[in-house]
mmCIF file of C-alpha atoms and ligand atoms in Angstrom:
data_model
loop_
_atom_site.group_PDB
_atom_site.id
_atom_site.type_symbol
_atom_site.label_atom_id
_atom_site.label_comp_id
_atom_site.label_asym_id
_atom_site.label_seq_id
_atom_site.Cartn_x
_atom_site.Cartn_y
_atom_site.Cartn_z
ATOM 1 C CA UNK R 9 186.684 97.802 217.339
ATOM 2 C CA UNK R 10 190.543 98.638 217.815
ATOM 3 C CA UNK R 11 190.900 95.327 217.339
ATOM 4 C CA UNK R 12 194.516 92.955 217.386
ATOM 5 C CA UNK R 13 194.706 89.949 215.401
ATOM 6 C CA UNK R 14 197.917 87.085 216.370
ATOM 7 C CA UNK R 15 198.316 84.405 214.148
ATOM 8 C CA UNK R 16 200.711 82.406 214.066
ATOM 9 C CA UNK R 17 201.434 79.435 212.158
ATOM 10 C CA UNK R 18 198.437 79.435 209.458
ATOM 11 C CA UNK R 19 196.313 79.871 212.775
ATOM 12 C CA UNK R 20 194.723 83.209 214.987
ATOM 13 C CA UNK R 21 196.249 82.300 218.531
ATOM 14 C CA UNK R 22 194.904 86.031 219.572
ATOM 15 C CA UNK R 23 191.537 88.372 218.874
ATOM 16 C CA UNK R 24 191.834 91.218 221.090
ATOM 17 C CA UNK R 25 191.797 95.228 222.289
ATOM 18 C CA UNK R 26 195.151 94.290 224.596
ATOM 19 C CA UNK R 27 197.947 92.033 222.540
ATOM 20 C CA UNK R 28 200.738 91.596 224.824
ATOM 21 C CA UNK R 29 203.117 89.573 222.763
ATOM 22 C CA UNK R 30 205.807 91.888 221.192
ATOM 23 C CA UNK R 31 207.439 89.393 218.828
ATOM 24 C CA UNK R 32 205.752 90.057 215.416
ATOM 25 C CA UNK R 33 207.186 88.896 212.225
ATOM 26 C CA UNK R 34 205.384 91.634 210.226
ATOM 27 C CA UNK R 35 202.914 94.114 211.200
ATOM 28 C CA UNK R 36 199.797 94.868 209.210
ATOM 29 C CA UNK R 37 198.143 98.636 209.679
ATOM 30 C CA UNK R 38 193.578 97.548 209.845
ATOM 31 C CA UNK R 39 193.002 101.511 210.731
ATOM 32 C CA UNK R 40 190.102 101.908 208.426
ATOM 33 C CA UNK R 41 189.594 98.545 207.100
ATOM 34 C CA UNK R 42 186.971 95.725 208.032
ATOM 35 C CA UNK R 43 188.581 91.655 209.095
ATOM 36 C CA UNK R 44 186.602 89.538 207.933
ATOM 37 C CA UNK R 45 186.018 85.946 207.706
ATOM 38 C CA UNK R 46 187.401 84.764 204.044
ATOM 39 C CA UNK R 47 184.102 83.631 202.049
ATOM 40 C CA UNK R 48 183.662 79.853 201.535
ATOM 41 C CA UNK R 49 181.860 79.450 197.701
ATOM 42 C CA UNK R 50 179.644 76.692 198.144
ATOM 43 C CA UNK R 51 178.794 75.301 194.704
ATOM 44 C CA UNK R 52 180.195 75.623 191.385
ATOM 45 C CA UNK R 53 182.721 74.417 188.496
ATOM 46 C CA UNK R 54 185.211 76.935 188.231
ATOM 47 C CA UNK R 55 186.403 75.502 185.342
ATOM 48 C CA UNK R 56 183.364 77.029 183.495
ATOM 49 C CA UNK R 57 184.732 80.149 183.576
ATOM 50 C CA UNK R 58 185.625 79.226 179.757
ATOM 51 C CA UNK R 59 182.381 79.451 179.232
ATOM 52 C CA UNK R 60 181.297 82.923 180.427
ATOM 53 C CA UNK R 61 178.939 84.624 178.551
ATOM 54 C CA UNK R 62 179.033 81.963 176.085
ATOM 55 C CA UNK R 63 174.886 80.616 175.737
ATOM 56 C CA UNK R 64 173.192 82.369 178.109
ATOM 57 C CA UNK R 65 168.930 83.688 178.572
ATOM 58 C CA UNK R 66 168.403 80.414 178.186
ATOM 59 C CA UNK R 67 166.502 77.381 179.927
ATOM 60 C CA UNK R 68 168.397 74.610 182.337
ATOM 61 C CA UNK R 69 168.112 71.781 180.356
ATOM 62 C CA UNK R 70 168.240 73.989 176.816
ATOM 63 C CA UNK R 71 171.825 75.825 178.152
ATOM 64 C CA UNK R 72 173.095 72.281 179.498
ATOM 65 C CA UNK R 73 172.361 69.263 177.077
ATOM 66 C CA UNK R 74 172.663 72.049 173.631
ATOM 67 C CA UNK R 75 175.389 74.561 174.391
ATOM 68 C CA UNK R 76 177.640 73.726 177.619
ATOM 69 C CA UNK R 77 178.124 69.572 177.060
ATOM 70 C CA UNK R 78 178.997 69.990 173.647
ATOM 71 C CA UNK R 79 181.584 72.476 174.449
ATOM 72 C CA UNK R 80 182.620 70.405 177.475
ATOM 73 C CA UNK R 81 183.714 67.542 175.508
ATOM 74 C CA UNK R 82 185.980 69.299 173.693
ATOM 75 C CA UNK R 83 187.979 71.172 177.091
ATOM 76 C CA UNK R 84 191.204 69.425 177.382
ATOM 77 C CA UNK R 85 193.459 69.392 181.218
ATOM 78 C CA UNK R 86 195.162 72.227 180.279
ATOM 79 C CA UNK R 87 192.387 73.800 178.746
ATOM 80 C CA UNK R 88 190.967 72.989 183.036
ATOM 81 C CA UNK R 89 193.700 74.099 184.282
ATOM 82 C CA UNK R 90 193.463 77.246 183.073
ATOM 83 C CA UNK R 91 189.748 78.087 183.635
ATOM 84 C CA UNK R 92 190.074 77.361 187.531
ATOM 85 C CA UNK R 93 193.363 80.028 187.557
ATOM 86 C CA UNK R 94 190.890 82.477 186.045
ATOM 87 C CA UNK R 95 187.869 81.898 188.136
ATOM 88 C CA UNK R 96 190.801 82.088 191.216
ATOM 89 C CA UNK R 97 192.188 85.684 190.745
ATOM 90 C CA UNK R 98 188.437 86.389 190.276
ATOM 91 C CA UNK R 99 188.010 84.872 194.357
ATOM 92 C CA UNK R 100 190.175 86.012 195.595
ATOM 93 C CA UNK R 101 189.836 89.258 194.198
ATOM 94 C CA UNK R 102 186.677 88.828 195.630
ATOM 95 C CA UNK R 103 188.053 87.570 198.615
ATOM 96 C CA UNK R 104 187.606 83.810 198.314
ATOM 97 C CA UNK R 105 189.119 81.870 199.842
ATOM 98 C CA UNK R 106 187.540 79.210 199.463
ATOM 99 C CA UNK R 107 185.349 77.022 197.968
ATOM 100 C CA UNK R 108 183.209 74.007 196.874
ATOM 101 C CA UNK R 109 183.823 72.173 193.062
ATOM 102 C CA UNK R 110 181.943 69.764 191.122
ATOM 103 C CA UNK R 111 183.700 69.001 187.018
ATOM 104 C CA UNK R 112 186.120 67.163 185.599
ATOM 105 C CA UNK R 113 190.762 66.295 185.168
ATOM 106 C CA UNK R 114 189.696 67.573 189.309
ATOM 107 C CA UNK R 115 193.977 66.294 189.261
ATOM 108 C CA UNK R 116 194.608 69.237 187.017
ATOM 109 C CA UNK R 117 191.971 71.681 190.079
ATOM 110 C CA UNK R 118 193.426 70.181 192.430
ATOM 111 C CA UNK R 119 196.703 70.502 191.643
ATOM 112 C CA UNK R 120 196.406 74.819 190.769
ATOM 113 C CA UNK R 121 194.558 75.117 193.938
ATOM 114 C CA UNK R 122 197.022 73.431 195.094
ATOM 115 C CA UNK R 123 199.777 75.612 193.636
ATOM 116 C CA UNK R 124 197.422 79.017 194.680
ATOM 117 C CA UNK R 125 196.865 78.592 198.286
ATOM 118 C CA UNK R 126 193.067 78.514 198.239
ATOM 119 C CA UNK R 127 191.231 75.598 199.710
ATOM 120 C CA UNK R 128 188.957 73.293 198.372
ATOM 121 C CA UNK R 129 186.341 70.688 198.267
ATOM 122 C CA UNK R 130 187.116 69.058 194.650
ATOM 123 C CA UNK R 131 184.941 66.404 193.063
ATOM 124 C CA UNK R 132 184.562 64.900 189.637
ATOM 125 C CA UNK R 133 180.678 65.120 188.573
ATOM 126 C CA UNK R 134 179.549 61.611 188.258
ATOM 127 C CA UNK R 135 177.037 60.959 185.245
ATOM 128 C CA UNK R 136 176.058 58.147 184.376
ATOM 129 C CA UNK R 137 171.485 56.898 183.533
ATOM 130 C CA UNK R 138 172.384 53.351 182.630
ATOM 131 C CA UNK R 139 170.534 50.955 184.689
ATOM 132 C CA UNK R 140 173.285 48.329 185.311
ATOM 133 C CA UNK R 141 173.501 45.718 188.114
ATOM 134 C CA UNK R 142 177.158 47.381 188.276
ATOM 135 C CA UNK R 143 178.981 49.479 188.190
ATOM 136 C CA UNK R 144 182.226 48.351 189.236
ATOM 137 C CA UNK R 145 183.708 49.510 186.195
ATOM 138 C CA UNK R 146 182.305 53.066 185.502
ATOM 139 C CA UNK R 147 185.273 54.561 184.460
ATOM 140 C CA UNK R 148 183.782 58.370 186.488
ATOM 141 C CA UNK R 149 183.868 57.325 189.485
ATOM 142 C CA UNK R 150 187.524 55.103 188.777
ATOM 143 C CA UNK R 151 188.270 58.409 188.188
ATOM 144 C CA UNK R 152 186.675 59.818 191.096
ATOM 145 C CA UNK R 153 187.743 57.553 193.506
ATOM 146 C CA UNK R 154 191.715 57.627 192.770
ATOM 147 C CA UNK R 155 191.811 61.737 193.475
ATOM 148 C CA UNK R 156 190.503 60.874 196.130
ATOM 149 C CA UNK R 157 193.033 58.331 196.720
ATOM 150 C CA UNK R 158 195.193 60.724 195.636
ATOM 151 C CA UNK R 159 194.595 64.485 196.281
ATOM 152 C CA UNK R 160 191.829 64.388 199.654
ATOM 153 C CA UNK R 161 193.664 66.159 203.049
ATOM 154 C CA UNK R 162 197.050 67.141 200.244
ATOM 155 C CA UNK R 163 198.747 70.228 200.114
ATOM 156 C CA UNK R 164 198.393 70.268 204.764
ATOM 157 C CA UNK R 165 194.533 69.801 204.692
ATOM 158 C CA UNK R 166 193.642 72.588 202.208
ATOM 159 C CA UNK R 167 192.731 70.245 199.418
ATOM 160 C CA UNK R 168 189.421 67.978 200.111
ATOM 161 C CA UNK R 169 187.838 65.500 197.637
ATOM 162 C CA UNK R 170 184.074 64.344 197.192
ATOM 163 C CA UNK R 171 182.251 62.309 195.470
ATOM 164 C CA UNK R 172 179.511 64.087 193.294
ATOM 165 C CA UNK R 173 176.782 61.500 191.907
ATOM 166 C CA UNK R 174 175.976 65.377 189.064
ATOM 167 C CA UNK R 175 172.258 65.128 189.980
ATOM 168 C CA UNK R 176 169.308 62.863 190.141
ATOM 169 C CA UNK R 177 167.971 62.639 186.032
ATOM 170 C CA UNK R 178 171.791 61.859 185.153
ATOM 171 C CA UNK R 179 171.921 58.875 187.323
ATOM 172 C CA UNK R 180 170.566 55.754 187.569
ATOM 173 C CA UNK R 181 169.969 54.934 190.995
ATOM 174 C CA UNK R 182 171.284 51.914 191.297
ATOM 175 C CA UNK R 183 174.703 54.150 189.929
ATOM 176 C CA UNK R 184 173.523 56.984 193.032
ATOM 177 C CA UNK R 185 173.693 53.547 195.521
ATOM 178 C CA UNK R 186 177.320 52.498 194.251
ATOM 179 C CA UNK R 187 179.083 56.529 194.515
ATOM 180 C CA UNK R 188 177.320 56.344 197.948
ATOM 181 C CA UNK R 189 178.852 52.913 199.003
ATOM 182 C CA UNK R 190 182.130 53.876 197.557
ATOM 183 C CA UNK R 191 181.704 56.892 199.717
ATOM 184 C CA UNK R 192 181.484 55.042 203.080
ATOM 185 C CA UNK R 193 184.007 53.049 202.906
ATOM 186 C CA UNK R 194 186.411 56.148 201.690
ATOM 187 C CA UNK R 195 185.021 58.769 204.438
ATOM 188 C CA UNK R 196 184.048 60.688 201.237
ATOM 189 C CA UNK R 197 181.348 63.721 201.743
ATOM 190 C CA UNK R 198 178.742 63.747 198.656
ATOM 191 C CA UNK R 199 178.002 67.023 196.523
ATOM 192 C CA UNK R 200 175.379 66.595 194.426
ATOM 193 C CA UNK R 201 172.403 69.379 192.235
ATOM 194 C CA UNK R 202 169.419 68.948 194.137
ATOM 195 C CA UNK R 203 165.371 69.986 193.289
ATOM 196 C CA UNK R 204 167.397 72.847 190.959
ATOM 197 C CA UNK R 205 163.973 73.321 188.625
ATOM 198 C CA UNK R 206 160.500 72.730 188.463
ATOM 199 C CA UNK R 207 161.026 70.374 186.100
ATOM 200 C CA UNK R 208 163.750 68.136 187.472
ATOM 201 C CA UNK R 209 160.774 68.053 190.716
ATOM 202 C CA UNK R 210 157.887 66.830 188.364
ATOM 203 C CA UNK R 211 159.772 63.996 186.363
ATOM 204 C CA UNK R 212 161.163 62.756 189.678
ATOM 205 C CA UNK R 213 157.163 62.662 190.992
ATOM 206 C CA UNK R 214 156.697 61.232 187.673
ATOM 207 C CA UNK R 215 159.152 58.475 187.499
ATOM 208 C CA UNK R 216 159.512 57.667 191.053
ATOM 209 C CA UNK R 217 156.130 59.090 192.945
ATOM 210 C CA UNK R 218 158.867 60.559 195.563
ATOM 211 C CA UNK R 219 160.271 64.513 195.370
ATOM 212 C CA UNK R 220 164.379 64.614 194.451
ATOM 213 C CA UNK R 221 164.974 64.707 198.444
ATOM 214 C CA UNK R 222 163.200 61.327 199.253
ATOM 215 C CA UNK R 223 164.147 59.936 196.786
ATOM 216 C CA UNK R 224 168.252 60.348 197.925
ATOM 217 C CA UNK R 225 167.222 60.495 200.915
ATOM 218 C CA UNK R 226 165.519 56.866 200.241
ATOM 219 C CA UNK R 227 168.927 55.782 198.196
ATOM 220 C CA UNK R 228 170.499 55.911 201.499
ATOM 221 C CA UNK R 229 172.864 59.409 200.229
ATOM 222 C CA UNK R 230 172.249 61.181 203.132
ATOM 223 C CA UNK R 231 174.402 59.347 205.199
ATOM 224 C CA UNK R 232 177.258 60.015 204.334
ATOM 225 C CA UNK R 233 177.513 64.152 205.100
ATOM 226 C CA UNK R 234 176.792 65.963 202.252
ATOM 227 C CA UNK R 235 176.042 68.971 200.173
ATOM 228 C CA UNK R 236 173.017 69.387 198.009
ATOM 229 C CA UNK R 237 172.971 72.433 195.928
ATOM 230 C CA UNK R 238 170.166 74.874 194.889
ATOM 231 C CA UNK R 239 167.367 72.892 196.442
ATOM 232 C CA UNK R 240 164.764 74.961 195.210
ATOM 233 C CA UNK R 241 162.001 73.149 195.029
ATOM 234 C CA UNK R 242 162.612 71.201 197.873
ATOM 235 C CA UNK R 243 158.826 70.863 200.578
ATOM 236 C CA UNK R 244 158.879 71.390 204.341
ATOM 237 C CA UNK R 245 158.818 67.603 204.791
ATOM 238 C CA UNK R 246 162.691 68.069 202.412
ATOM 239 C CA UNK R 247 163.329 70.215 204.444
ATOM 240 C CA UNK R 248 162.598 68.483 207.856
ATOM 241 C CA UNK R 249 164.485 65.516 206.197
ATOM 242 C CA UNK R 250 167.708 67.245 205.303
ATOM 243 C CA UNK R 251 167.642 69.398 209.110
ATOM 244 C CA UNK R 252 167.742 64.970 210.443
ATOM 245 C CA UNK R 253 170.510 63.869 207.581
ATOM 246 C CA UNK R 254 172.571 67.094 208.078
ATOM 247 C CA UNK R 255 172.381 67.941 204.498
ATOM 248 C CA UNK R 256 173.746 71.744 203.490
ATOM 249 C CA UNK R 257 171.653 73.507 201.962
ATOM 250 C CA UNK R 258 173.952 75.445 198.787
ATOM 251 C CA UNK R 259 171.525 77.740 198.183
ATOM 252 C CA UNK R 260 172.683 79.842 194.882
ATOM 253 C CA UNK R 261 170.492 82.460 194.496
ATOM 254 C CA UNK R 262 171.840 84.587 190.942
ATOM 255 C CA UNK R 263 172.352 80.644 189.776
ATOM 256 C CA UNK R 264 168.460 80.153 190.337
ATOM 257 C CA UNK R 265 166.965 83.815 189.365
ATOM 258 C CA UNK R 266 169.346 83.422 185.827
ATOM 259 C CA UNK R 267 168.433 80.620 184.475
ATOM 260 C CA UNK R 268 164.495 80.890 185.650
ATOM 261 C CA UNK R 269 164.669 78.512 188.067
ATOM 262 C CA UNK R 270 163.003 79.904 191.546
ATOM 263 C CA UNK R 271 163.321 80.844 194.646
ATOM 264 C CA UNK R 272 164.977 77.946 196.987
ATOM 265 C CA UNK R 273 162.557 78.544 200.828
ATOM 266 C CA UNK R 274 165.816 79.410 201.987
ATOM 267 C CA UNK R 275 163.926 81.308 205.518
ATOM 268 C CA UNK R 276 161.720 78.138 206.048
ATOM 269 C CA UNK R 277 165.185 76.106 206.041
ATOM 270 C CA UNK R 278 167.315 78.683 208.478
ATOM 271 C CA UNK R 279 164.072 78.808 210.270
ATOM 272 C CA UNK R 280 164.068 74.446 210.239
ATOM 273 C CA UNK R 281 167.901 74.601 211.317
ATOM 274 C CA UNK R 282 168.699 73.709 208.613
ATOM 275 C CA UNK R 283 172.544 74.555 207.466
ATOM 276 C CA UNK R 284 172.562 76.161 204.710
ATOM 277 C CA UNK R 285 175.367 77.904 203.027
ATOM 278 C CA UNK R 286 175.946 80.109 199.706
ATOM 279 C CA UNK R 287 177.247 79.967 196.131
ATOM 280 C CA UNK R 288 177.936 81.408 192.351
ATOM 281 C CA UNK R 289 177.256 77.979 190.570
ATOM 282 C CA UNK R 290 179.803 77.999 187.600
ATOM 283 C CA UNK R 291 180.178 81.194 185.798
ATOM 284 C CA UNK R 292 178.506 80.148 182.869
ATOM 285 C CA UNK R 293 175.159 79.867 184.423
ATOM 286 C CA UNK R 294 175.885 83.705 187.503
ATOM 287 C CA UNK R 295 177.747 85.710 185.251
ATOM 288 C CA UNK R 296 180.200 85.949 187.753
ATOM 289 C CA UNK R 297 181.795 84.338 191.124
ATOM 290 C CA UNK R 298 181.789 87.026 192.814
ATOM 291 C CA UNK R 299 180.286 86.050 196.305
ATOM 292 C CA UNK R 300 179.862 89.554 198.091
ATOM 293 C CA UNK R 301 176.909 89.380 195.056
ATOM 294 C CA UNK R 302 175.076 86.160 196.507
ATOM 295 C CA UNK R 303 175.213 87.572 199.838
ATOM 296 C CA UNK R 304 172.563 90.799 199.164
ATOM 297 C CA UNK R 305 170.931 88.743 197.053
ATOM 298 C CA UNK R 306 170.148 86.020 199.349
ATOM 299 C CA UNK R 307 169.489 89.026 201.668
ATOM 300 C CA UNK R 308 167.129 91.041 198.702
ATOM 301 C CA UNK R 309 165.216 88.101 197.087
ATOM 302 C CA UNK R 310 163.323 86.476 199.818
ATOM 303 C CA UNK R 311 162.007 89.137 201.194
ATOM 304 C CA UNK R 312 160.299 90.352 197.772
ATOM 305 C CA UNK R 313 159.290 87.366 197.014
ATOM 306 C CA UNK R 314 157.841 86.110 200.488
ATOM 307 C CA UNK R 315 156.772 90.498 201.080
ATOM 308 C CA UNK R 316 159.012 89.931 204.173
ATOM 309 C CA UNK R 317 161.615 92.045 205.585
ATOM 310 C CA UNK R 318 162.688 89.532 207.467
ATOM 311 C CA UNK R 319 163.174 86.718 205.024
ATOM 312 C CA UNK R 320 166.818 87.214 205.821
ATOM 313 C CA UNK R 321 168.510 88.802 207.685
ATOM 314 C CA UNK R 322 172.214 90.641 206.460
ATOM 315 C CA UNK R 323 173.733 88.629 209.842
ATOM 316 C CA UNK R 324 172.482 85.550 208.129
ATOM 317 C CA UNK R 325 173.498 86.334 204.334
ATOM 318 C CA UNK R 326 177.072 86.537 205.473
ATOM 319 C CA UNK R 327 176.616 83.213 208.386
ATOM 320 C CA UNK R 328 175.843 81.309 205.248
ATOM 321 C CA UNK R 329 178.521 82.797 202.883
ATOM 322 C CA UNK R 330 181.357 81.932 205.508
ATOM 323 C CA UNK R 331 181.036 79.804 208.984
ATOM 324 C CA UNK R 332 178.305 77.733 207.563
ATOM 325 C CA UNK R 333 180.421 76.822 204.245
ATOM 326 C CA UNK R 334 182.857 75.920 205.659
ATOM 327 C CA UNK R 335 181.617 73.699 208.632
ATOM 328 C CA UNK R 336 180.141 71.820 205.550
ATOM 329 C CA UNK R 337 182.961 71.164 203.282
ATOM 330 C CA UNK R 338 184.668 70.383 206.365
ATOM 331 C CA UNK R 339 187.120 73.038 207.113
ATOM 332 C CA UNK R 340 185.274 73.089 210.213
ATOM 333 C CA UNK R 341 187.871 75.209 212.010
ATOM 334 C CA UNK R 342 187.642 78.502 209.027
ATOM 335 C CA UNK R 343 185.443 80.734 208.858
ATOM 336 C CA UNK R 344 185.650 82.812 212.347
ATOM 337 C CA UNK R 345 187.706 84.731 213.237
ATOM 338 C CA UNK R 346 189.083 83.991 216.720
ATOM 339 C CA UNK R 347 191.591 81.447 218.744
ATOM 340 C CA UNK R 348 192.121 78.373 217.006
ATOM 341 C CA UNK R 349 190.530 78.819 213.847
ATOM 342 C CA UNK R 350 192.784 79.087 210.638
ATOM 343 C CA UNK R 351 193.538 82.171 209.525
ATOM 344 C CA UNK R 352 191.746 83.058 206.394
ATOM 345 C CA UNK R 353 190.157 86.293 206.689
ATOM 346 C CA UNK R 354 189.583 89.525 204.584
ATOM 347 C CA UNK R 355 190.724 93.089 204.960
ATOM 348 C CA UNK R 356 188.198 95.088 203.370
ATOM 349 C CA UNK R 357 188.127 98.888 203.458
ATOM 350 C CA UNK R 358 185.878 100.287 204.993
ATOM 351 C CA UNK R 359 186.770 104.105 204.542
ATOM 352 C CA UNK R 360 184.627 104.140 200.951
ATOM 353 C CA UNK R 361 181.781 106.716 200.831
ATOM 354 C CA UNK R 362 179.366 103.373 200.654
ATOM 355 C CA UNK R 363 180.290 101.988 204.356
ATOM 356 C CA UNK R 364 179.535 105.840 205.847
ATOM 357 C CA UNK R 365 178.682 106.276 208.128
ATOM 358 C CA UNK R 366 179.028 103.914 210.371
ATOM 359 C CA UNK R 367 175.407 102.736 211.994
ATOM 360 C CA UNK R 368 176.398 98.803 211.697
ATOM 361 C CA UNK R 369 178.772 97.420 209.643
ATOM 362 C CA UNK R 370 176.786 93.901 209.602
ATOM 363 C CA UNK R 371 174.568 95.823 207.805
ATOM 364 C CA UNK R 372 177.273 96.743 205.450
ATOM 365 C CA UNK R 373 178.737 93.774 204.444
ATOM 366 C CA UNK R 374 175.685 92.756 203.443
ATOM 367 C CA UNK R 375 173.311 95.623 201.285
ATOM 368 C CA UNK R 376 176.635 97.993 200.387
ATOM 369 C CA UNK R 377 179.526 95.746 199.897
ATOM 370 C CA UNK R 378 181.345 95.194 196.824
ATOM 371 C CA UNK R 379 184.072 92.839 195.205
ATOM 372 C CA UNK R 380 186.162 95.865 195.313
ATOM 373 C CA UNK R 381 186.152 96.584 198.215
ATOM 374 C CA UNK R 382 188.589 94.023 198.934
ATOM 375 C CA UNK R 383 192.214 94.583 199.964
ATOM 376 C CA UNK R 384 194.193 91.463 201.319
ATOM 377 C CA UNK R 385 193.360 87.853 201.130
ATOM 378 C CA UNK R 386 194.516 86.098 203.756
ATOM 379 C CA UNK R 387 194.518 81.619 203.042
ATOM 380 C CA UNK R 388 196.443 79.367 206.732
ATOM 381 C CA UNK R 389 198.076 83.762 207.617
ATOM 382 C CA UNK R 390 199.435 83.501 204.271
ATOM 383 C CA UNK R 391 198.746 87.086 202.558
ATOM 384 C CA UNK R 392 198.042 85.617 198.934
ATOM 385 C CA UNK R 393 196.304 88.551 197.080
ATOM 386 C CA UNK R 394 197.499 92.129 198.503
ATOM 387 C CA UNK R 395 195.899 95.268 196.999
ATOM 388 C CA UNK R 396 195.817 93.914 193.208
ATOM 389 C CA UNK R 397 198.861 91.643 193.644
ATOM 390 C CA UNK R 398 198.512 88.126 193.155
ATOM 391 C CA UNK R 399 201.143 86.080 195.486
ATOM 392 C CA UNK R 400 200.765 82.736 193.808
ATOM 393 C CA UNK R 401 199.560 83.331 191.099
ATOM 394 C CA UNK R 402 200.639 84.374 187.249
ATOM 395 C CA UNK R 403 198.276 87.248 186.268
ATOM 396 C CA UNK R 404 199.883 87.648 182.513
ATOM 397 C CA UNK R 405 200.656 83.891 182.105
ATOM 398 C CA UNK R 406 197.019 83.324 182.811
ATOM 399 C CA UNK R 407 195.233 85.734 180.881
ATOM 400 C CA UNK R 408 197.408 84.556 178.065
ATOM 401 C CA UNK R 409 196.739 80.519 178.025
ATOM 402 C CA UNK R 410 192.065 82.314 178.254
ATOM 403 C CA UNK R 411 192.446 84.473 174.801
ATOM 404 C CA UNK R 412 194.794 81.205 173.762
ATOM 405 C CA UNK R 413 192.606 78.700 174.401
ATOM 406 C CA UNK R 414 189.199 80.759 173.557
ATOM 407 C CA UNK R 415 190.693 81.039 170.165
ATOM 408 C CA UNK R 416 190.599 77.481 169.981
ATOM 409 C CA UNK R 417 187.219 76.148 170.624
ATOM 410 C CA UNK R 418 185.399 78.881 169.521
HETATM 411 NI NI1 LIG N 16 175.980 73.502 190.070
#
């Protein structure tokens, strides 16, 4: 309350009630506002905005193999570029400053991210289920390595690149091993889907005699810093492995509910000290990129499922959406309003009726806040969005291109 935050050259240099510095280029009055860290979407596929509401209300395998993969085969690099920007419009207006992505044509996603000013850990989804002696000629892996060399650390460090074996059911063990070794050589992180459905869990037990987490751990994948999306069906032993190997669990409650995948054991993961972050997954399985909804779901669904009102507390859900995600994506000096941290911040209008009276702001953030409360969004101290106005994105052009792509594709 009554605090002042000073940012200089993209960093937070003062937080307190008695600012003594007199030089200001720009002063923003925060009266009636809450300043919170920018939200970090720890698992998504931004170009999938193009497939929003295209194939809903079906099981994951039918959805993916019969509907999504066939359309994805027809997407061009330009489609990916504009689809990503459609996602950025939505994410920025909802206070998301940073995201973790897995898709293809990632040079176009990286280009869009660089221009937009957001932060991202991007990855080329890697799929190869064939048993081969040598995966060095694999085209997708080559693309991923080229993407890493070209883009990792680009845009003043705002763009980072991970390697992304899509999932254990789309990647042969030898392929995952090769990706792991490549990541080790490059110093890249890993981003993958893990144990999303009961079918994946059972198939893995049948095929390898191990749970998905045990299978990936035995390949050595978790020796590399890893973001594991979903983890819906992981066991207590799996969570112990994840804690020991510092694997981040990227919880996607909205997507898991929509696809009927189940509810990840997040309260147990948190109790065991596993780093839990939050993501929306792609807009085709959610169907939006609204992190406030995920915070709300993460704070609610475990209470209901376990009949335990203490299962995930408001502050735990909010931290999962901010500092835990930033740490997981390798943006270790982001996710807090704190001296020395990058100024990735969001101003919320908290004078609206659903914030009053002001008993507990943190509770309000988890249980009452709406994406439409976001007024101003800063990344590295720069304003990217302010009360409906985008500073780096051409909204009219993006919407025009999206309509054009939609007409061509469908
Ligand atoms: Ni996903």
